[in-house]
mmCIF file of C-alpha atoms and ligand atoms in Angstrom:
data_model
loop_
_atom_site.group_PDB
_atom_site.id
_atom_site.type_symbol
_atom_site.label_atom_id
_atom_site.label_comp_id
_atom_site.label_asym_id
_atom_site.label_seq_id
_atom_site.Cartn_x
_atom_site.Cartn_y
_atom_site.Cartn_z
ATOM 1 C CA MET A 1 -41.506 -89.337 -123.750
ATOM 2 C CA THR A 2 -42.432 -92.100 -126.020
ATOM 3 C CA SER A 3 -40.806 -95.182 -127.257
ATOM 4 C CA HIS A 4 -41.440 -97.507 -130.103
ATOM 5 C CA SER A 5 -39.946 -100.526 -128.456
ATOM 6 C CA TRP A 6 -42.225 -103.245 -127.321
ATOM 7 C CA GLY A 7 -41.108 -103.641 -123.797
ATOM 8 C CA PHE A 8 -40.086 -100.235 -122.541
ATOM 9 C CA THR A 9 -40.834 -99.165 -119.067
ATOM 10 C CA LEU A 10 -43.223 -96.278 -118.797
ATOM 11 C CA ARG A 11 -41.763 -93.584 -116.607
ATOM 12 C CA ARG A 12 -42.765 -90.216 -115.396
ATOM 13 C CA PRO A 13 -42.635 -87.381 -117.875
ATOM 14 C CA PRO A 14 -39.559 -85.177 -118.012
ATOM 15 C CA ALA A 15 -39.405 -82.317 -115.578
ATOM 16 C CA ARG A 16 -40.441 -79.727 -118.127
ATOM 17 C CA ARG A 17 -43.874 -81.195 -118.036
ATOM 18 C CA PRO A 18 -46.237 -80.600 -115.128
ATOM 19 C CA ARG A 19 -44.888 -82.673 -112.305
ATOM 20 C CA ALA A 20 -47.038 -85.321 -110.873
ATOM 21 C CA VAL A 21 -46.329 -84.980 -107.175
ATOM 22 C CA LEU A 22 -47.930 -87.914 -105.568
ATOM 23 C CA ALA A 23 -48.700 -89.246 -102.207
ATOM 24 C CA ALA A 24 -48.216 -92.837 -102.772
ATOM 25 C CA GLY A 25 -49.594 -93.601 -99.380
ATOM 26 C CA LEU A 26 -53.042 -92.638 -100.664
ATOM 27 C CA ALA A 27 -53.007 -95.307 -103.218
ATOM 28 C CA ALA A 28 -55.824 -97.694 -102.984
ATOM 29 C CA THR A 29 -54.988 -101.328 -102.689
ATOM 30 C CA ALA A 30 -54.667 -102.638 -106.024
ATOM 31 C CA VAL A 31 -56.891 -104.185 -108.210
ATOM 32 C CA LEU A 32 -56.784 -106.275 -111.033
ATOM 33 C CA VAL A 33 -58.771 -107.558 -113.436
ATOM 34 C CA ALA A 34 -57.021 -108.915 -116.164
ATOM 35 C CA ALA A 35 -56.344 -112.509 -116.499
ATOM 36 C CA CYS A 36 -57.171 -114.730 -113.570
ATOM 37 C CA GLY A 37 -56.755 -117.890 -115.449
ATOM 38 C CA SER A 38 -58.948 -118.746 -118.266
ATOM 39 C CA THR A 39 -60.475 -121.912 -119.425
ATOM 40 C CA ALA A 40 -61.046 -121.573 -123.096
ATOM 41 C CA ALA A 41 -64.277 -123.129 -123.987
ATOM 42 C CA ALA A 42 -65.226 -123.517 -127.562
ATOM 43 C CA GLY A 43 -68.826 -124.495 -127.189
ATOM 44 C CA HIS A 44 -70.040 -123.221 -130.491
ATOM 45 C CA ALA A 45 -73.755 -123.420 -131.017
ATOM 46 C CA PRO A 46 -74.860 -124.636 -134.423
ATOM 47 C CA GLY A 47 -75.050 -121.817 -136.880
ATOM 48 C CA ALA A 48 -73.043 -119.558 -134.624
ATOM 49 C CA PRO A 49 -69.441 -119.979 -135.553
ATOM 50 C CA ALA A 50 -66.803 -118.380 -133.430
ATOM 51 C CA THR A 51 -65.153 -115.391 -134.971
ATOM 52 C CA GLY A 52 -61.789 -115.637 -133.370
ATOM 53 C CA ALA A 53 -59.733 -117.070 -130.650
ATOM 54 C CA GLY A 54 -61.614 -115.815 -127.650
ATOM 55 C CA MET A 55 -61.701 -117.089 -124.129
ATOM 56 C CA ALA A 56 -64.101 -117.748 -121.441
ATOM 57 C CA SER A 57 -63.141 -118.024 -117.885
ATOM 58 C CA GLN A 58 -64.447 -119.020 -114.489
ATOM 59 C CA PRO A 59 -64.583 -116.004 -112.280
ATOM 60 C CA MET A 60 -62.096 -115.814 -109.466
ATOM 61 C CA PRO A 61 -63.486 -115.020 -106.061
ATOM 62 C CA GLY A 62 -64.410 -111.405 -105.933
ATOM 63 C CA MET A 63 -63.744 -110.919 -109.569
ATOM 64 C CA ALA A 64 -67.082 -111.649 -111.120
ATOM 65 C CA GLY A 65 -67.366 -109.510 -114.186
ATOM 66 C CA ASP A 66 -63.653 -109.028 -114.540
ATOM 67 C CA ILE A 67 -62.925 -111.405 -117.281
ATOM 68 C CA PRO A 68 -59.542 -111.801 -118.722
ATOM 69 C CA GLY A 69 -58.768 -113.156 -122.093
ATOM 70 C CA GLN A 70 -59.102 -112.145 -125.631
ATOM 71 C CA GLY A 71 -62.860 -112.089 -125.754
ATOM 72 C CA LEU A 72 -63.022 -112.816 -129.466
ATOM 73 C CA LEU A 73 -65.321 -115.767 -129.457
ATOM 74 C CA ALA A 74 -68.991 -115.398 -130.233
ATOM 75 C CA ALA A 75 -69.782 -118.551 -128.327
ATOM 76 C CA ALA A 76 -68.317 -120.165 -125.219
ATOM 77 C CA SER A 77 -69.411 -122.318 -122.303
ATOM 78 C CA GLY A 78 -72.669 -123.092 -124.073
ATOM 79 C CA LEU A 79 -73.642 -119.451 -124.498
ATOM 80 C CA THR A 80 -73.759 -117.603 -127.824
ATOM 81 C CA LEU A 81 -73.952 -113.902 -128.617
ATOM 82 C CA ARG A 82 -76.678 -113.588 -131.223
ATOM 83 C CA PRO A 83 -77.033 -110.155 -132.820
ATOM 84 C CA LEU A 84 -80.587 -109.133 -133.844
ATOM 85 C CA THR A 85 -79.310 -106.051 -135.638
ATOM 86 C CA GLY A 86 -77.286 -106.542 -138.851
ATOM 87 C CA SER A 87 -75.684 -103.126 -139.122
ATOM 88 C CA VAL A 88 -76.062 -99.662 -137.784
ATOM 89 C CA PRO A 89 -75.627 -96.233 -139.411
ATOM 90 C CA ALA A 90 -72.737 -93.898 -138.832
ATOM 91 C CA GLY A 91 -73.229 -90.424 -137.453
ATOM 92 C CA GLN A 92 -76.392 -90.997 -135.564
ATOM 93 C CA ALA A 93 -77.813 -92.907 -132.654
ATOM 94 C CA SER A 94 -79.580 -96.176 -133.362
ATOM 95 C CA ALA A 95 -80.612 -99.292 -131.542
ATOM 96 C CA TYR A 96 -78.460 -102.418 -131.471
ATOM 97 C CA ARG A 97 -80.274 -105.498 -130.200
ATOM 98 C CA PHE A 98 -78.961 -108.857 -129.245
ATOM 99 C CA GLN A 99 -79.517 -112.003 -127.188
ATOM 100 C CA ILE A 100 -77.322 -114.426 -125.297
ATOM 101 C CA ILE A 101 -78.537 -117.794 -126.514
ATOM 102 C CA GLN A 102 -78.353 -120.955 -124.345
ATOM 103 C CA ALA A 103 -77.376 -124.363 -125.578
ATOM 104 C CA GLY A 104 -81.062 -125.316 -125.915
ATOM 105 C CA GLY A 105 -81.741 -122.357 -128.173
ATOM 106 C CA SER A 106 -83.606 -120.082 -125.816
ATOM 107 C CA PRO A 107 -82.427 -116.629 -124.818
ATOM 108 C CA LEU A 108 -80.731 -116.348 -121.419
ATOM 109 C CA THR A 109 -82.787 -114.169 -119.064
ATOM 110 C CA ARG A 110 -80.909 -114.508 -115.806
ATOM 111 C CA TYR A 111 -77.728 -112.574 -115.095
ATOM 112 C CA GLN A 112 -75.691 -111.670 -112.041
ATOM 113 C CA THR A 113 -74.601 -108.082 -111.358
ATOM 114 C CA GLY A 114 -70.952 -107.391 -111.912
ATOM 115 C CA GLN A 115 -69.413 -103.936 -111.341
ATOM 116 C CA THR A 116 -72.910 -102.650 -110.537
ATOM 117 C CA ARG A 117 -74.415 -103.742 -113.874
ATOM 118 C CA LEU A 118 -75.942 -106.837 -115.357
ATOM 119 C CA LEU A 119 -73.975 -106.516 -118.619
ATOM 120 C CA HIS A 120 -71.243 -104.284 -119.959
ATOM 121 C CA PHE A 121 -71.213 -103.547 -123.658
ATOM 122 C CA TYR A 122 -68.272 -102.152 -125.603
ATOM 123 C CA LEU A 123 -67.996 -101.030 -129.158
ATOM 124 C CA VAL A 124 -64.711 -100.266 -130.908
ATOM 125 C CA ARG A 125 -63.576 -99.829 -134.516
ATOM 126 C CA ASP A 126 -60.936 -102.035 -136.031
ATOM 127 C CA ASP A 127 -58.408 -99.140 -135.766
ATOM 128 C CA LEU A 128 -59.125 -98.835 -132.052
ATOM 129 C CA THR A 129 -61.034 -95.588 -132.394
ATOM 130 C CA GLY A 130 -64.727 -95.010 -131.713
ATOM 131 C CA PHE A 131 -64.788 -96.597 -128.278
ATOM 132 C CA GLU A 132 -68.170 -96.737 -126.547
ATOM 133 C CA HIS A 133 -68.927 -98.351 -123.175
ATOM 134 C CA LEU A 134 -72.620 -98.731 -122.635
ATOM 135 C CA HIS A 135 -75.153 -100.587 -120.469
ATOM 136 C CA PRO A 136 -77.944 -102.177 -122.463
ATOM 137 C CA ALA A 137 -81.474 -102.689 -121.153
ATOM 138 C CA LEU A 138 -82.723 -106.268 -120.701
ATOM 139 C CA ALA A 139 -86.308 -107.060 -121.704
ATOM 140 C CA ALA A 140 -88.250 -109.851 -120.043
ATOM 141 C CA GLY A 141 -87.731 -112.227 -122.905
ATOM 142 C CA GLY A 142 -83.964 -111.960 -122.855
ATOM 143 C CA THR A 143 -83.434 -109.357 -125.547
ATOM 144 C CA TRP A 144 -80.897 -106.639 -124.844
ATOM 145 C CA THR A 145 -81.177 -103.174 -126.433
ATOM 146 C CA VAL A 146 -78.523 -100.499 -126.487
ATOM 147 C CA ARG A 147 -78.276 -97.150 -128.256
ATOM 148 C CA VAL A 148 -75.006 -96.848 -130.094
ATOM 149 C CA ARG A 149 -73.619 -93.677 -131.736
ATOM 150 C CA PRO A 150 -70.706 -94.576 -133.919
ATOM 151 C CA ALA A 151 -69.273 -91.407 -135.523
ATOM 152 C CA GLU A 152 -67.469 -93.128 -138.379
ATOM 153 C CA ALA A 153 -68.424 -95.907 -140.774
ATOM 154 C CA GLY A 154 -66.325 -99.054 -140.885
ATOM 155 C CA SER A 155 -65.700 -102.377 -139.277
ATOM 156 C CA TYR A 156 -66.313 -102.542 -135.573
ATOM 157 C CA ARG A 157 -66.516 -105.208 -132.928
ATOM 158 C CA VAL A 158 -69.105 -105.396 -130.151
ATOM 159 C CA PHE A 159 -68.170 -106.989 -126.797
ATOM 160 C CA THR A 160 -70.611 -108.177 -124.150
ATOM 161 C CA GLN A 161 -69.170 -108.818 -120.705
ATOM 162 C CA PHE A 162 -71.488 -110.505 -118.209
ATOM 163 C CA THR A 163 -72.025 -113.215 -115.681
ATOM 164 C CA GLY A 164 -74.907 -115.304 -116.847
ATOM 165 C CA LEU A 165 -76.898 -117.767 -114.707
ATOM 166 C CA PRO A 166 -77.766 -120.650 -117.044
ATOM 167 C CA ALA A 167 -79.269 -123.329 -114.849
ATOM 168 C CA GLY A 168 -78.648 -121.020 -111.937
ATOM 169 C CA LYS A 169 -74.862 -121.368 -112.021
ATOM 170 C CA PRO A 170 -72.712 -118.253 -112.716
ATOM 171 C CA VAL A 171 -70.767 -118.283 -115.969
ATOM 172 C CA SER A 172 -68.583 -115.207 -116.623
ATOM 173 C CA LEU A 173 -67.824 -114.464 -120.247
ATOM 174 C CA VAL A 174 -66.770 -111.910 -122.779
ATOM 175 C CA LEU A 175 -68.395 -112.677 -126.093
ATOM 176 C CA SER A 176 -68.037 -110.540 -129.206
ATOM 177 C CA ARG A 177 -69.073 -110.166 -132.775
ATOM 178 C CA PRO A 178 -68.077 -107.990 -135.719
ATOM 179 C CA LEU A 179 -70.458 -105.100 -136.488
ATOM 180 C CA THR A 180 -70.579 -103.138 -139.728
ATOM 181 C CA VAL A 181 -71.282 -99.424 -139.350
ATOM 182 C CA ALA A 182 -72.717 -98.205 -142.629
ATOM 183 C CA GLY A 183 -71.825 -94.919 -144.263
ATOM 184 C CA PRO A 184 -69.134 -93.219 -146.299
ATOM 185 C CA ALA A 185 -65.899 -95.032 -145.743
ATOM 186 C CA THR A 186 -63.253 -93.275 -143.746
ATOM 187 C CA PRO A 187 -59.614 -94.395 -143.677
ATOM 188 C CA GLN A 188 -58.237 -96.252 -140.721
ATOM 189 C CA ALA A 189 -56.476 -94.039 -138.247
ATOM 190 C CA PRO A 190 -52.890 -94.960 -137.319
ATOM 191 C CA LEU A 191 -52.471 -96.034 -133.761
ATOM 192 C CA PRO A 192 -50.887 -93.199 -131.744
ATOM 193 C CA ALA A 193 -47.401 -94.024 -130.385
ATOM 194 C CA PRO A 194 -47.098 -95.389 -126.849
ATOM 195 C CA SER A 195 -46.869 -92.660 -124.226
ATOM 196 C CA PRO A 196 -46.687 -92.593 -120.454
ATOM 197 C CA THR A 197 -49.107 -89.732 -120.205
ATOM 198 C CA THR A 198 -52.428 -88.705 -121.624
ATOM 199 C CA GLN A 199 -54.935 -85.915 -121.052
ATOM 200 C CA ALA A 200 -58.689 -85.673 -120.826
ATOM 201 C CA ALA A 201 -60.730 -82.605 -119.896
ATOM 202 C CA GLY A 202 -57.803 -80.894 -118.182
ATOM 203 C CA TYR A 203 -56.766 -83.995 -116.259
ATOM 204 C CA THR A 204 -53.376 -85.497 -116.773
ATOM 205 C CA LEU A 205 -52.974 -89.218 -116.349
ATOM 206 C CA THR A 206 -49.443 -90.533 -115.832
ATOM 207 C CA ILE A 207 -48.924 -94.244 -116.181
ATOM 208 C CA THR A 208 -46.119 -96.303 -114.736
ATOM 209 C CA GLY A 209 -45.539 -99.961 -115.142
ATOM 210 C CA HIS A 210 -43.914 -102.500 -117.438
ATOM 211 C CA LEU A 211 -46.530 -104.647 -118.945
ATOM 212 C CA GLN A 212 -45.507 -108.170 -119.859
ATOM 213 C CA ALA A 213 -47.809 -110.524 -121.611
ATOM 214 C CA GLY A 214 -48.925 -113.600 -119.684
ATOM 215 C CA ARG A 215 -47.791 -112.395 -116.273
ATOM 216 C CA ASP A 216 -49.077 -110.287 -113.500
ATOM 217 C CA SER A 217 -47.835 -106.723 -114.218
ATOM 218 C CA PRO A 218 -48.423 -103.977 -111.684
ATOM 219 C CA MET A 219 -49.228 -100.560 -113.104
ATOM 220 C CA THR A 220 -50.333 -97.242 -111.656
ATOM 221 C CA ILE A 221 -52.261 -94.291 -112.979
ATOM 222 C CA THR A 222 -51.686 -90.952 -111.294
ATOM 223 C CA VAL A 223 -54.223 -88.261 -111.829
ATOM 224 C CA THR A 224 -53.288 -84.598 -111.707
ATOM 225 C CA ARG A 225 -54.861 -81.335 -112.778
ATOM 226 C CA HIS A 226 -52.882 -78.163 -113.416
ATOM 227 C CA GLY A 227 -49.944 -79.899 -111.776
ATOM 228 C CA HIS A 228 -51.772 -80.783 -108.564
ATOM 229 C CA PRO A 229 -52.737 -84.215 -107.361
ATOM 230 C CA VAL A 230 -56.445 -85.011 -107.755
ATOM 231 C CA THR A 231 -58.016 -86.540 -104.657
ATOM 232 C CA SER A 232 -61.691 -86.063 -105.526
ATOM 233 C CA LEU A 233 -62.372 -88.867 -107.989
ATOM 234 C CA GLN A 234 -65.863 -90.244 -107.665
ATOM 235 C CA PRO A 235 -66.914 -93.857 -107.855
ATOM 236 C CA TYR A 236 -67.863 -95.043 -111.280
ATOM 237 C CA LEU A 237 -69.298 -98.573 -111.518
ATOM 238 C CA GLY A 238 -67.961 -99.240 -108.051
ATOM 239 C CA ALA A 239 -64.397 -98.131 -108.626
ATOM 240 C CA TYR A 240 -62.325 -94.946 -109.129
ATOM 241 C CA ALA A 241 -61.466 -95.880 -112.688
ATOM 242 C CA HIS A 242 -62.813 -98.290 -115.277
ATOM 243 C CA LEU A 243 -60.141 -99.583 -117.669
ATOM 244 C CA THR A 244 -60.713 -101.346 -120.965
ATOM 245 C CA ALA A 245 -57.891 -102.303 -123.322
ATOM 246 C CA PHE A 246 -57.955 -103.736 -126.838
ATOM 247 C CA HIS A 247 -55.038 -105.375 -128.601
ATOM 248 C CA GLN A 248 -53.899 -103.838 -131.832
ATOM 249 C CA GLY A 249 -54.663 -106.090 -134.777
ATOM 250 C CA ASP A 250 -57.105 -108.600 -133.437
ATOM 251 C CA LEU A 251 -58.954 -106.378 -130.887
ATOM 252 C CA GLY A 252 -58.313 -108.867 -128.097
ATOM 253 C CA PHE A 253 -60.046 -107.634 -124.966
ATOM 254 C CA ALA A 254 -58.609 -106.895 -121.554
ATOM 255 C CA HIS A 255 -60.333 -105.251 -118.665
ATOM 256 C CA LEU A 256 -58.621 -103.860 -115.563
ATOM 257 C CA HIS A 257 -59.858 -101.730 -112.697
ATOM 258 C CA PRO A 258 -58.972 -100.611 -109.178
ATOM 259 C CA SER A 259 -60.205 -103.161 -106.675
ATOM 260 C CA GLY A 260 -59.215 -101.254 -103.631
ATOM 261 C CA PRO A 261 -61.568 -99.676 -101.192
ATOM 262 C CA VAL A 262 -63.858 -97.012 -102.410
ATOM 263 C CA HIS A 263 -64.620 -94.186 -99.946
ATOM 264 C CA GLY A 264 -66.938 -91.699 -101.457
ATOM 265 C CA ASP A 265 -65.723 -88.902 -103.683
ATOM 266 C CA HIS A 266 -62.086 -89.113 -102.508
ATOM 267 C CA GLY A 267 -60.346 -91.192 -105.107
ATOM 268 C CA GLY A 268 -56.856 -90.443 -106.289
ATOM 269 C CA PRO A 269 -54.341 -89.345 -106.999
ATOM 270 C CA VAL A 270 -52.708 -92.770 -107.442
ATOM 271 C CA LEU A 271 -54.736 -95.677 -108.661
ATOM 272 C CA HIS A 272 -53.127 -99.149 -108.662
ATOM 273 C CA PHE A 273 -53.832 -101.883 -111.084
ATOM 274 C CA ARG A 274 -52.462 -105.287 -111.954
ATOM 275 C CA ALA A 275 -52.704 -106.287 -115.468
ATOM 276 C CA VAL A 276 -52.338 -109.677 -117.024
ATOM 277 C CA LEU A 277 -52.485 -109.227 -120.780
ATOM 278 C CA PRO A 278 -52.852 -112.368 -122.869
ATOM 279 C CA GLU A 279 -50.469 -111.389 -125.667
ATOM 280 C CA SER A 280 -47.644 -109.032 -126.442
ATOM 281 C CA GLY A 281 -48.024 -106.083 -128.753
ATOM 282 C CA ARG A 282 -49.700 -102.757 -128.417
ATOM 283 C CA TYR A 283 -52.925 -102.025 -126.573
ATOM 284 C CA ARG A 284 -55.227 -99.042 -126.771
ATOM 285 C CA LEU A 285 -56.259 -98.348 -123.233
ATOM 286 C CA PHE A 286 -59.476 -96.447 -122.397
ATOM 287 C CA VAL A 287 -59.547 -95.026 -118.897
ATOM 288 C CA GLN A 288 -62.910 -93.857 -117.690
ATOM 289 C CA PHE A 289 -63.118 -91.874 -114.476
ATOM 290 C CA GLN A 290 -65.619 -89.549 -112.903
ATOM 291 C CA ALA A 291 -64.986 -86.166 -111.285
ATOM 292 C CA GLY A 292 -67.256 -83.335 -110.512
ATOM 293 C CA GLY A 293 -70.192 -85.393 -111.611
ATOM 294 C CA THR A 294 -68.883 -85.814 -115.133
ATOM 295 C CA LEU A 295 -67.573 -88.994 -116.685
ATOM 296 C CA HIS A 296 -64.311 -88.596 -118.640
ATOM 297 C CA THR A 297 -62.617 -91.022 -120.973
ATOM 298 C CA ALA A 298 -58.859 -90.786 -121.518
ATOM 299 C CA GLN A 299 -57.064 -93.039 -123.985
ATOM 300 C CA VAL A 300 -53.457 -94.025 -124.444
ATOM 301 C CA THR A 301 -51.362 -96.632 -126.258
ATOM 302 C CA LEU A 302 -49.458 -99.056 -124.096
ATOM 303 C CA PRO A 303 -46.922 -101.669 -125.142
ATOM 304 C CA ALA A 304 -46.808 -105.138 -123.690
ATOM 305 C CA SER A 305 -43.634 -107.177 -124.117
HETATM 306 CU CU1 CU B 1 -69.949 -101.178 -118.083
#
């Protein structure tokens, strides 16, 4: 069941599909990460112009690392994402290096752990394909290095999500920059139509919720396999699912995840989220979850009215 309208409510699939029989009582207490109020800060360092209308925000209690907003600025709150790698090749792994530069010009070296990591790095192509979620290594001098493996050439954007500690005070940001992946050009892929279900590695994810831009929208993801509820999801980065969404067109960034209790390898079948998406339109949602020791990534298109 799909719809092309902006604001349709995602419902369960028709009965001819495998039924998702769920025990709602097992649902973890929600979680949300999307927008908890942002204070756009346009502190552009000299020579580091912003590349879009991104946002920075102060973390809400307990939400460090979960930064709402569009994430399209290269600089905010006195910190600037400075790439040290100009472009990377398609079809092979290569190193991408960068620094977070402080107002005084020196690389930031102090960060605070968020979702079990010091920094979360995302790569996505302009057509919302080619998603990678990686965790760079920080060298003593403040240079981050990550191995990226973009399959296709084209225009991408890299996102860095972190809580920095300039002057010892936490500043949570999503900063991003365009990245060219060199190689034979491939055409942009059309965005798949919105759907309430998606599959990955034999798992079926069924999404319910009516996402509305600018307001707190509850949503759930129910995980089944061969028609049976899955109750053995394993923690990944401190949660039973890690959600990242990008807005079609400008690649605006949103990040959501379950914030409920995590009790060992017993996650599912229903995961609750609360999304606050900054703008209406279509989002490509990447859902990462771990089961049986393997990390899976499902993706689906969602509309926000
Ligand atoms: Cu991460």
